[in-house]
Amino acid sequence: NVMLQTTTSILPFLLTACKMFRLHYETEIISNQQKNGGTSNNTPPLSLPTTTLLNEWIALDSNLTVNLSSHVTRRASSLQGSGIFRAFGQMFPSINPAIKLLKRRVLKLMSSKSNEDEYRGHAATCFGAVCGLLGMDDKSCASMFLYTTARDMINAAVRMNIVGPLAGGRLTNEICVRLEDWIVTQHFGKEEGEEERSRCLYDTEANHQVAPLVEILASVQDRLYTRLFNS
């Protein structure tokens, strides 16, 4: 239920952000790769995002904020997004200037809000932006995001001694393989009619929640007497 919820409610924002940045930087990324012989060593920094691109990404992130009904989910997603920017900015110096600009815009928006519960810079839109800056394709972006979501969920179960480490690893693999097969078959197929069906993965207005119980349980996180995790 958690993974299906992620696919139907979060994936459209992830893939839209990825496509948005990849298309904008596509020519520049290819040019840099050709100059460096296809390697990532000593890759020159990408140019800073345009104001239009920044505004489109901020609008997408704001739309995701509205669609996250749980205040616990919004808070955790914002913290994860900040961590994603920090980690990838250090790992890939070529995209660090662009990431810093995105992060400054997010911090500026959050500081200007009078409501302290207004969180911005969510994990999905930040991860999608990073993948787009790196020139990754949509299938790889979706697969990695779903894998990290499943891994984190299973790791929590392992720490709580619900499943063992070996069983957790096997379960993570089973979940990710099934989800990836479903996504490739249903949304990234090459057969006739598949292109029309794949558009739902990019339609942020068509996102929906399929597991209300998951949202309810997430909302009561702050009410628990003891908690192992922030998210």
GROMACS .gro file of C-alpha atoms in nm:
model
  231
    1ASN     CA    1   0.000   0.000   0.000
    2VAL     CA    2   0.281   0.243   0.084
    3MET     CA    3   0.461   0.182  -0.245
    4LEU     CA    4   0.140   0.202  -0.449
    5GLN     CA    5   0.055   0.525  -0.269
    6THR     CA    6   0.399   0.662  -0.359
    7THR     CA    7   0.354   0.563  -0.724
    8THR     CA    8   0.014   0.726  -0.768
    9SER     CA    9   0.060   1.040  -0.557
   10ILE     CA   10   0.432   1.126  -0.566
   11LEU     CA   11   0.574   0.989  -0.891
   12PRO     CA   12   0.406   1.249  -1.118
   13PHE     CA   13   0.585   1.531  -0.935
   14LEU     CA   14   0.916   1.343  -0.940
   15LEU     CA   15   0.908   1.275  -1.315
   16THR     CA   16   0.781   1.622  -1.403
   17ALA     CA   17   1.072   1.781  -1.214
   18CYS     CA   18   1.320   1.543  -1.378
   19LYS     CA   19   1.189   1.609  -1.728
   20MET     CA   20   1.174   1.982  -1.665
   21PHE     CA   21   1.545   2.013  -1.582
   22ARG     CA   22   1.668   1.748  -1.826
   23LEU     CA   23   1.507   1.918  -2.125
   24HIS     CA   24   1.639   2.257  -2.016
   25TYR     CA   25   2.000   2.136  -1.974
   26GLU     CA   26   2.002   1.862  -2.239
   27THR     CA   27   2.218   2.047  -2.491
   28GLU     CA   28   2.461   2.171  -2.227
   29ILE     CA   29   2.498   1.825  -2.069
   30ILE     CA   30   2.568   1.658  -2.405
   31SER     CA   31   2.823   1.928  -2.490
   32ASN     CA   32   3.005   1.880  -2.160
   33GLN     CA   33   3.011   1.503  -2.204
   34GLN     CA   34   3.160   1.535  -2.551
   35LYS     CA   35   3.429   1.770  -2.425
   36ASN     CA   36   3.524   1.524  -2.150
   37GLY     CA   37   3.508   1.211  -2.365
   38GLY     CA   38   3.192   1.083  -2.198
   39THR     CA   39   3.339   1.090  -1.846
   40SER     CA   40   3.221   1.295  -1.549
   41ASN     CA   41   3.571   1.391  -1.433
   42ASN     CA   42   3.647   1.763  -1.440
   43THR     CA   43   3.305   1.841  -1.587
   44PRO     CA   44   3.251   2.220  -1.601
   45PRO     CA   45   2.966   2.354  -1.385
   46LEU     CA   46   2.627   2.385  -1.548
   47SER     CA   47   2.483   2.731  -1.597
   48LEU     CA   48   2.243   2.859  -1.333
   49PRO     CA   49   1.872   2.788  -1.386
   50THR     CA   50   1.673   3.063  -1.553
   51THR     CA   51   1.408   3.254  -1.363
   52THR     CA   52   1.137   3.082  -1.564
   53LEU     CA   53   1.270   2.737  -1.478
   54LEU     CA   54   1.301   2.831  -1.112
   55ASN     CA   55   0.945   2.959  -1.098
   56GLU     CA   56   0.812   2.646  -1.269
   57TRP     CA   57   0.994   2.422  -1.022
   58ILE     CA   58   0.876   2.628  -0.723
   59ALA     CA   59   0.517   2.606  -0.851
   60LEU     CA   60   0.551   2.229  -0.889
   61ASP     CA   61   0.691   2.199  -0.536
   62SER     CA   62   0.411   2.416  -0.397
   63ASN     CA   63   0.156   2.194  -0.571
   64LEU     CA   64   0.311   1.891  -0.403
   65THR     CA   65   0.288   2.067  -0.065
   66VAL     CA   66  -0.086   2.105  -0.113
   67ASN     CA   67  -0.127   1.740  -0.212
   68LEU     CA   68   0.053   1.609   0.098
   69SER     CA   69  -0.232   1.595   0.349
   70SER     CA   70  -0.025   1.487   0.650
   71HIS     CA   71   0.180   1.751   0.833
   72VAL     CA   72   0.422   1.475   0.936
   73THR     CA   73   0.474   1.377   0.572
   74ARG     CA   74   0.529   1.739   0.467
   75ARG     CA   75   0.788   1.794   0.740
   76ALA     CA   76   0.976   1.471   0.672
   77SER     CA   77   0.967   1.528   0.294
   78SER     CA   78   1.111   1.878   0.333
   79LEU     CA   79   1.395   1.753   0.554
   80GLN     CA   80   1.473   1.475   0.306
   81GLY     CA   81   1.474   1.722   0.018
   82SER     CA   82   1.727   1.941   0.198
   83GLY     CA   83   1.945   1.635   0.259
   84ILE     CA   84   1.923   1.534  -0.107
   85PHE     CA   85   2.044   1.875  -0.222
   86ARG     CA   86   2.329   1.874   0.030
   87ALA     CA   87   2.447   1.520  -0.056
   88PHE     CA   88   2.427   1.548  -0.435
   89GLY     CA   89   2.578   1.896  -0.433
   90GLN     CA   90   2.889   1.753  -0.269
   91MET     CA   91   2.899   1.441  -0.487
   92PHE     CA   92   2.858   1.625  -0.820
   93PRO     CA   93   3.041   1.963  -0.821
   94SER     CA   94   2.918   2.037  -1.175
   95ILE     CA   95   2.557   2.077  -1.055
   96ASN     CA   96   2.638   2.231  -0.715
   97PRO     CA   97   2.588   2.597  -0.824
   98ALA     CA   98   2.241   2.516  -0.963
   99ILE     CA   99   2.150   2.320  -0.649
  100LYS     CA  100   2.263   2.606  -0.424
  101LEU     CA  101   2.038   2.847  -0.614
  102LEU     CA  102   1.740   2.613  -0.579
  103LYS     CA  103   1.809   2.572  -0.209
  104ARG     CA  104   1.831   2.947  -0.156
  105ARG     CA  105   1.490   2.993  -0.319
  106VAL     CA  106   1.339   2.723  -0.098
  107LEU     CA  107   1.485   2.874   0.220
  108LYS     CA  108   1.366   3.219   0.119
  109LEU     CA  109   1.011   3.092   0.068
  110MET     CA  110   1.009   2.906   0.398
  111SER     CA  111   1.141   3.205   0.592
  112SER     CA  112   0.881   3.436   0.438
  113LYS     CA  113   0.589   3.220   0.554
  114SER     CA  114   0.424   3.317   0.881
  115ASN     CA  115   0.297   2.961   0.929
  116GLU     CA  116   0.581   2.749   1.062
  117ASP     CA  117   0.413   2.436   0.926
  118GLU     CA  118   0.463   2.555   0.566
  119TYR     CA  119   0.734   2.324   0.432
  120ARG     CA  120   0.894   2.348   0.089
  121GLY     CA  121   1.167   2.168  -0.105
  122HIS     CA  122   1.019   1.818  -0.096
  123ALA     CA  123   1.208   1.495  -0.153
  124ALA     CA  124   1.034   1.410  -0.483
  125THR     CA  125   1.081   1.747  -0.654
  126CYS     CA  126   1.439   1.781  -0.523
  127PHE     CA  127   1.534   1.429  -0.633
  128GLY     CA  128   1.373   1.485  -0.972
  129ALA     CA  129   1.559   1.814  -1.018
  130VAL     CA  130   1.892   1.649  -0.935
  131CYS     CA  131   1.828   1.362  -1.178
  132GLY     CA  132   1.732   1.613  -1.447
  133LEU     CA  133   2.049   1.814  -1.387
  134LEU     CA  134   2.249   1.493  -1.428
  135GLY     CA  135   2.068   1.413  -1.754
  136MET     CA  136   1.911   1.089  -1.630
  137ASP     CA  137   1.620   0.927  -1.810
  138ASP     CA  138   1.277   0.899  -1.649
  139LYS     CA  139   1.281   0.522  -1.596
  140SER     CA  140   1.609   0.534  -1.405
  141CYS     CA  141   1.486   0.828  -1.197
  142ALA     CA  142   1.162   0.649  -1.105
  143SER     CA  143   1.339   0.321  -1.029
  144MET     CA  144   1.592   0.483  -0.797
  145PHE     CA  145   1.330   0.682  -0.609
  146LEU     CA  146   1.105   0.379  -0.560
  147TYR     CA  147   1.402   0.170  -0.450
  148THR     CA  148   1.508   0.421  -0.184
  149THR     CA  149   1.148   0.444  -0.062
  150ALA     CA  150   1.117   0.065  -0.032
  151ARG     CA  151   1.462   0.034   0.125
  152ASP     CA  152   1.387   0.294   0.392
  153MET     CA  153   1.054   0.132   0.472
  154ILE     CA  154   1.204  -0.216   0.504
  155ASN     CA  155   1.501  -0.084   0.705
  156ALA     CA  156   1.256   0.063   0.955
  157ALA     CA  157   1.088  -0.277   0.986
  158VAL     CA  158   1.428  -0.442   1.038
  159ARG     CA  159   1.522  -0.197   1.315
  160MET     CA  160   1.191  -0.262   1.485
  161ASN     CA  161   1.261  -0.637   1.463
  162ILE     CA  162   0.952  -0.703   1.251
  163VAL     CA  163   1.159  -0.879   0.985
  164GLY     CA  164   1.518  -0.997   0.980
  165PRO     CA  165   1.797  -0.838   0.772
  166LEU     CA  166   1.807  -1.118   0.513
  167ALA     CA  167   1.430  -1.131   0.480
  168GLY     CA  168   1.426  -0.749   0.455
  169GLY     CA  169   1.675  -0.751   0.168
  170ARG     CA  170   1.477  -1.018  -0.016
  171LEU     CA  171   1.151  -0.829   0.041
  172THR     CA  172   1.303  -0.503  -0.087
  173ASN     CA  173   1.415  -0.676  -0.406
  174GLU     CA  174   1.075  -0.838  -0.462
  175ILE     CA  175   0.889  -0.510  -0.416
  176CYS     CA  176   1.120  -0.313  -0.645
  177VAL     CA  177   1.124  -0.576  -0.921
  178ARG     CA  178   0.743  -0.594  -0.928
  179LEU     CA  179   0.699  -0.219  -0.924
  180GLU     CA  180   0.958  -0.164  -1.196
  181ASP     CA  181   0.801  -0.431  -1.417
  182TRP     CA  182   0.460  -0.272  -1.367
  183ILE     CA  183   0.585   0.077  -1.446
  184VAL     CA  184   0.777  -0.033  -1.755
  185THR     CA  185   0.485  -0.242  -1.882
  186GLN     CA  186   0.208   0.007  -1.807
  187HIS     CA  187   0.374   0.342  -1.863
  188PHE     CA  188   0.703   0.318  -2.054
  189GLY     CA  189   0.606   0.060  -2.316
  190LYS     CA  190   0.673   0.113  -2.683
  191GLU     CA  191   0.363  -0.055  -2.817
  192GLU     CA  192   0.073   0.128  -2.976
  193GLY     CA  193  -0.134   0.315  -2.722
  194GLU     CA  194   0.134   0.305  -2.450
  195GLU     CA  195   0.242   0.664  -2.509
  196GLU     CA  196  -0.104   0.794  -2.426
  197ARG     CA  197  -0.117   0.584  -2.110
  198SER     CA  198   0.228   0.698  -1.995
  199ARG     CA  199   0.110   1.058  -1.974
  200CYS     CA  200  -0.067   0.989  -1.644
  201LEU     CA  201   0.275   0.958  -1.478
  202TYR     CA  202   0.343   1.321  -1.569
  203ASP     CA  203  -0.003   1.459  -1.495
  204THR     CA  204   0.027   1.615  -1.150
  205GLU     CA  205  -0.343   1.701  -1.155
  206ALA     CA  206  -0.431   1.332  -1.189
  207ASN     CA  207  -0.232   1.223  -0.884
  208HIS     CA  208  -0.441   1.048  -0.622
  209GLN     CA  209  -0.416   0.858  -0.295
  210VAL     CA  210  -0.508   0.491  -0.286
  211ALA     CA  211  -0.427   0.405   0.078
  212PRO     CA  212  -0.614   0.634   0.321
  213LEU     CA  213  -0.502   0.421   0.617
  214VAL     CA  214  -0.140   0.500   0.538
  215GLU     CA  215  -0.216   0.874   0.553
  216ILE     CA  216  -0.402   0.834   0.883
  217LEU     CA  217  -0.118   0.638   1.043
  218ALA     CA  218   0.137   0.892   0.920
  219SER     CA  219  -0.061   1.180   1.071
  220VAL     CA  220  -0.050   1.030   1.422
  221GLN     CA  221   0.331   1.000   1.423
  222ASP     CA  222   0.367   1.295   1.662
  223ARG     CA  223   0.116   1.140   1.904
  224LEU     CA  224   0.317   0.823   1.960
  225TYR     CA  225   0.465   0.788   2.308
  226THR     CA  226   0.798   0.667   2.168
  227ARG     CA  227   0.930   0.708   1.814
  228LEU     CA  228   1.231   0.552   1.644
  229PHE     CA  229   1.233   0.774   1.337
  230ASN     CA  230   1.156   1.132   1.239
  231SER     CA  231   0.979   1.027   0.917
   0.00000   0.00000   0.00000
